Coordinates of C-alpha atoms in Angstrom, one line a residue:
M1 CA -63.4 -94.7 -21.1
K2 CA -59.9 -95.4 -22.6
N3 CA -60.5 -92.6 -25.1
I4 CA -61.2 -90.1 -22.3
I5 CA -58.0 -91.2 -20.5
Y6 CA -56.0 -90.8 -23.7
I7 CA -57.5 -87.3 -24.3
T8 CA -56.7 -86.3 -20.8
V9 CA -53.1 -87.5 -21.0
F10 CA -52.7 -85.7 -24.4
C11 CA -53.9 -82.5 -23.0
L12 CA -51.5 -82.7 -20.1
I13 CA -48.6 -83.3 -22.4
L14 CA -49.4 -80.7 -25.1
G15 CA -51.5 -78.3 -23.0
C16 CA -55.2 -77.7 -23.7
S17 CA -55.4 -74.5 -21.7
K18 CA -55.6 -71.1 -23.5
D19 CA -52.2 -69.4 -24.1
E20 CA -51.3 -66.7 -21.6
P21 CA -51.2 -63.2 -23.0
K22 CA -47.6 -62.2 -23.8
V23 CA -45.8 -59.0 -22.7
P24 CA -45.0 -56.6 -25.6
S25 CA -41.4 -56.1 -26.6
S26 CA -39.8 -52.7 -27.0
A27 CA -40.0 -50.9 -30.4
T28 CA -36.9 -50.2 -32.5
L29 CA -36.7 -46.4 -33.3
I30 CA -36.1 -45.4 -36.9
F31 CA -36.5 -41.7 -37.4
P32 CA -35.6 -39.0 -36.4
L33 CA -32.1 -40.3 -35.9
E34 CA -30.4 -40.2 -32.5
N35 CA -28.3 -37.1 -31.8
S36 CA -29.1 -35.7 -35.3
E37 CA -30.2 -32.5 -37.0
C38 CA -33.6 -33.3 -38.5
T39 CA -34.1 -31.4 -41.8
I40 CA -36.7 -33.6 -43.3
G41 CA -40.4 -32.7 -43.0
Q42 CA -43.2 -30.5 -44.2
N43 CA -42.6 -26.8 -43.4
V44 CA -45.8 -25.3 -41.9
N45 CA -44.3 -21.8 -41.4
Q46 CA -41.1 -20.1 -40.2
T47 CA -41.4 -21.6 -36.8
T48 CA -43.0 -25.1 -37.3
R49 CA -42.2 -28.2 -39.3
I50 CA -44.2 -31.5 -39.4
V51 CA -41.9 -34.3 -38.7
T52 CA -42.8 -38.0 -39.3
F53 CA -41.7 -40.2 -36.3
E54 CA -41.2 -43.8 -37.4
W55 CA -40.4 -47.0 -35.6
E56 CA -40.5 -50.8 -36.3
A57 CA -43.5 -52.8 -35.1
S58 CA -42.8 -54.7 -31.8
N59 CA -44.0 -58.2 -30.9
N60 CA -47.2 -58.7 -28.9
T61 CA -48.2 -55.1 -29.3
D62 CA -51.6 -53.7 -30.3
S63 CA -51.0 -50.0 -29.7
Y64 CA -48.2 -47.5 -29.2
K65 CA -47.6 -44.3 -27.3
L66 CA -45.3 -41.7 -28.9
N67 CA -43.7 -39.4 -26.3
V68 CA -42.0 -36.3 -27.8
K69 CA -40.5 -33.9 -25.2
N70 CA -39.4 -30.3 -25.9
L71 CA -36.0 -30.2 -24.1
E72 CA -36.2 -26.4 -23.7
T73 CA -39.6 -26.3 -22.0
D74 CA -39.7 -29.9 -20.6
I75 CA -43.2 -30.2 -22.1
S76 CA -44.2 -33.5 -23.6
Q77 CA -46.7 -34.4 -26.3
I78 CA -48.0 -38.0 -26.0
I79 CA -49.8 -39.5 -29.0
S80 CA -51.6 -42.9 -29.0
T81 CA -51.7 -44.9 -32.3
N82 CA -52.0 -48.3 -33.8
E83 CA -49.6 -47.4 -36.6
T84 CA -45.8 -47.3 -36.6
F85 CA -45.6 -43.7 -37.6
V86 CA -47.0 -40.3 -36.5
D87 CA -46.9 -36.9 -38.2
L88 CA -46.4 -34.3 -35.6
P89 CA -45.9 -30.5 -35.9
I90 CA -43.0 -29.3 -33.7
E91 CA -41.0 -26.1 -33.3
K92 CA -38.0 -25.5 -35.5
G93 CA -34.5 -24.8 -34.0
T94 CA -35.4 -26.7 -30.9
P95 CA -34.0 -29.9 -29.2
F96 CA -36.4 -32.8 -28.6
S97 CA -36.3 -36.3 -27.2
W98 CA -38.6 -39.0 -28.3
S99 CA -39.5 -42.6 -27.3
I100 CA -42.1 -45.3 -27.9
T101 CA -44.1 -47.3 -25.3
S102 CA -45.5 -50.6 -26.6
E103 CA -48.8 -51.8 -25.1
N104 CA -50.9 -54.9 -25.2
S105 CA -54.5 -54.5 -23.9
S106 CA -54.4 -58.0 -22.5
V107 CA -51.6 -57.3 -20.0
E108 CA -50.6 -54.5 -17.7
E109 CA -46.9 -54.6 -18.5
V110 CA -45.6 -52.2 -21.2
A111 CA -42.2 -52.0 -22.9
N112 CA -40.3 -48.7 -23.4
S113 CA -37.9 -48.0 -26.2
P114 CA -34.6 -46.2 -25.8
V115 CA -34.9 -42.4 -25.7
W116 CA -33.4 -40.6 -28.7
Q117 CA -32.6 -36.9 -28.9
F118 CA -32.5 -34.7 -32.0
Y119 CA -32.7 -31.0 -33.1
N120 CA -35.5 -30.0 -35.4
A121 CA -33.5 -27.8 -37.7
G122 CA -34.0 -24.1 -37.7
S123 CA -32.2 -21.0 -39.1
Q124 CA -29.2 -21.3 -36.7
R125 CA -25.9 -22.5 -38.0
T126 CA -24.6 -23.9 -34.7
Y127 CA -26.4 -25.9 -32.0
A128 CA -26.0 -26.1 -28.3
P129 CA -25.1 -29.5 -26.8
F130 CA -28.1 -31.7 -25.8
P131 CA -28.8 -31.6 -22.1
T132 CA -26.3 -33.9 -20.5
E133 CA -27.6 -37.3 -19.5
I134 CA -27.0 -38.1 -15.8
I135 CA -26.1 -41.8 -15.5
A136 CA -25.1 -42.2 -11.8
P137 CA -26.0 -41.7 -9.1
K138 CA -29.7 -41.9 -9.9
S139 CA -31.6 -39.0 -8.7
G140 CA -33.1 -39.6 -5.3
G141 CA -31.0 -42.7 -4.7
T142 CA -28.6 -43.6 -2.0
V143 CA -25.0 -44.3 -2.7
F144 CA -22.1 -45.7 -0.7
K145 CA -18.7 -43.9 -0.6
D146 CA -15.5 -45.8 -1.1
G147 CA -12.6 -46.1 1.4
N148 CA -11.3 -42.6 0.4
N149 CA -14.7 -41.0 1.1
N150 CA -15.4 -40.6 -2.6
I151 CA -18.3 -41.5 -4.9
L152 CA -18.3 -41.7 -8.7
L153 CA -20.3 -39.2 -10.7
E154 CA -21.1 -40.4 -14.3
W155 CA -22.8 -38.6 -17.2
A156 CA -23.0 -38.7 -21.0
G157 CA -23.0 -35.8 -23.4
A158 CA -24.0 -35.4 -27.1
D159 CA -23.9 -32.6 -29.7
V160 CA -25.1 -32.4 -33.2
D161 CA -22.0 -30.4 -34.1
S162 CA -19.7 -32.8 -32.2
D163 CA -17.8 -29.8 -30.8
I164 CA -18.2 -30.2 -27.0
V165 CA -15.0 -28.9 -25.4
E166 CA -15.6 -29.4 -21.7
Y167 CA -18.0 -30.2 -18.9
E168 CA -18.5 -28.1 -15.7
I169 CA -19.5 -30.2 -12.6
Y170 CA -21.5 -28.5 -9.9
L171 CA -21.9 -30.3 -6.5
S172 CA -23.1 -29.0 -3.1
T173 CA -25.7 -29.4 -0.4
E174 CA -27.6 -26.5 -1.8
N175 CA -30.4 -26.8 -4.4
P176 CA -29.5 -25.7 -7.0
P177 CA -25.8 -26.5 -6.6
Q178 CA -23.6 -23.4 -6.9
S179 CA -20.2 -24.9 -6.2
L180 CA -18.1 -25.7 -9.3
V181 CA -16.0 -28.6 -8.2
T182 CA -14.2 -29.4 -11.4
T183 CA -14.1 -29.2 -15.2
T184 CA -13.3 -32.1 -17.5
P185 CA -12.5 -32.3 -21.2
E186 CA -15.1 -33.7 -23.6
N187 CA -13.7 -37.2 -23.5
I188 CA -13.9 -37.5 -19.7
E189 CA -17.5 -38.2 -18.5
E190 CA -16.9 -39.2 -14.8
Y191 CA -15.5 -37.7 -11.7
R192 CA -14.7 -39.0 -8.2
A193 CA -16.1 -36.5 -5.7
G194 CA -15.4 -36.3 -2.0
V195 CA -18.6 -36.6 0.2
A196 CA -19.7 -37.1 3.8
S197 CA -22.1 -39.8 5.2
G198 CA -25.7 -39.0 5.9
V199 CA -25.7 -35.9 3.7
I200 CA -28.0 -35.2 0.7
Y201 CA -26.1 -33.7 -2.3
Y202 CA -27.3 -31.9 -5.4
W203 CA -25.4 -31.9 -8.6
S204 CA -25.6 -30.9 -12.3
V205 CA -23.4 -30.9 -15.4
V206 CA -23.1 -28.0 -17.8
A207 CA -21.7 -28.9 -21.3
L208 CA -19.9 -26.2 -23.3
D209 CA -19.1 -26.3 -27.0
N210 CA -16.5 -24.7 -29.2
E211 CA -19.0 -21.9 -30.2
G212 CA -19.7 -20.9 -26.6
N213 CA -23.1 -22.6 -26.5
T214 CA -24.0 -24.3 -23.2
S215 CA -26.6 -26.8 -21.9
N216 CA -27.5 -27.9 -18.4
S217 CA -28.4 -31.4 -17.3
G218 CA -30.8 -30.1 -14.7
V219 CA -30.4 -30.8 -11.0
Y220 CA -30.2 -34.3 -9.5
S221 CA -29.9 -35.4 -5.9
F222 CA -28.5 -38.4 -3.9
K223 CA -27.9 -39.3 -0.3
V224 CA -24.6 -40.7 0.9
N225 CA -24.9 -43.8 3.2

């Protein structure tokens, strides 16, 4: 009887139940490098190169999903694998983004890596900026104006050639926005815009580089409370 009591107490202290499944952690991306020109890979023909996507193994993970998006067409390729690399044929001279989703079959939760952008090198000697990343307001969200009836627009730009010269900020109640409200130099990635309560606004950011190349963030929306 005493032995049974001792065993019960021991189990309560140390835990005799089965360990709960653990949520996977996010993977660390390795290659292609962020905001880079990718020149490494197997040339298939004049328009296609096989690029090896690589990442570090993440904890509590039994499978991965590689998401590679063509930033010109907005079309994604999603590949499932148990490895930490995938060989994928993609178009030359084209901007892409890529990320990894870590999965564990024992839990529903997944972990997403950061999203990296790169150009798969082609024959061109100069590259357009990557599509500008909209940081705030989040698309479809609601924002509060300040005491001066302004809200803060924030974005982030990147360019393989590092030659962005300015940003054009478009903001209006029309979709797509046609009103150019300001331009900012390459080192200014925010703008306080005047807005009205109860109105839905649409906005986009166009990045221009020293060679005259441009890229558009796409249209985002927000409502002012």
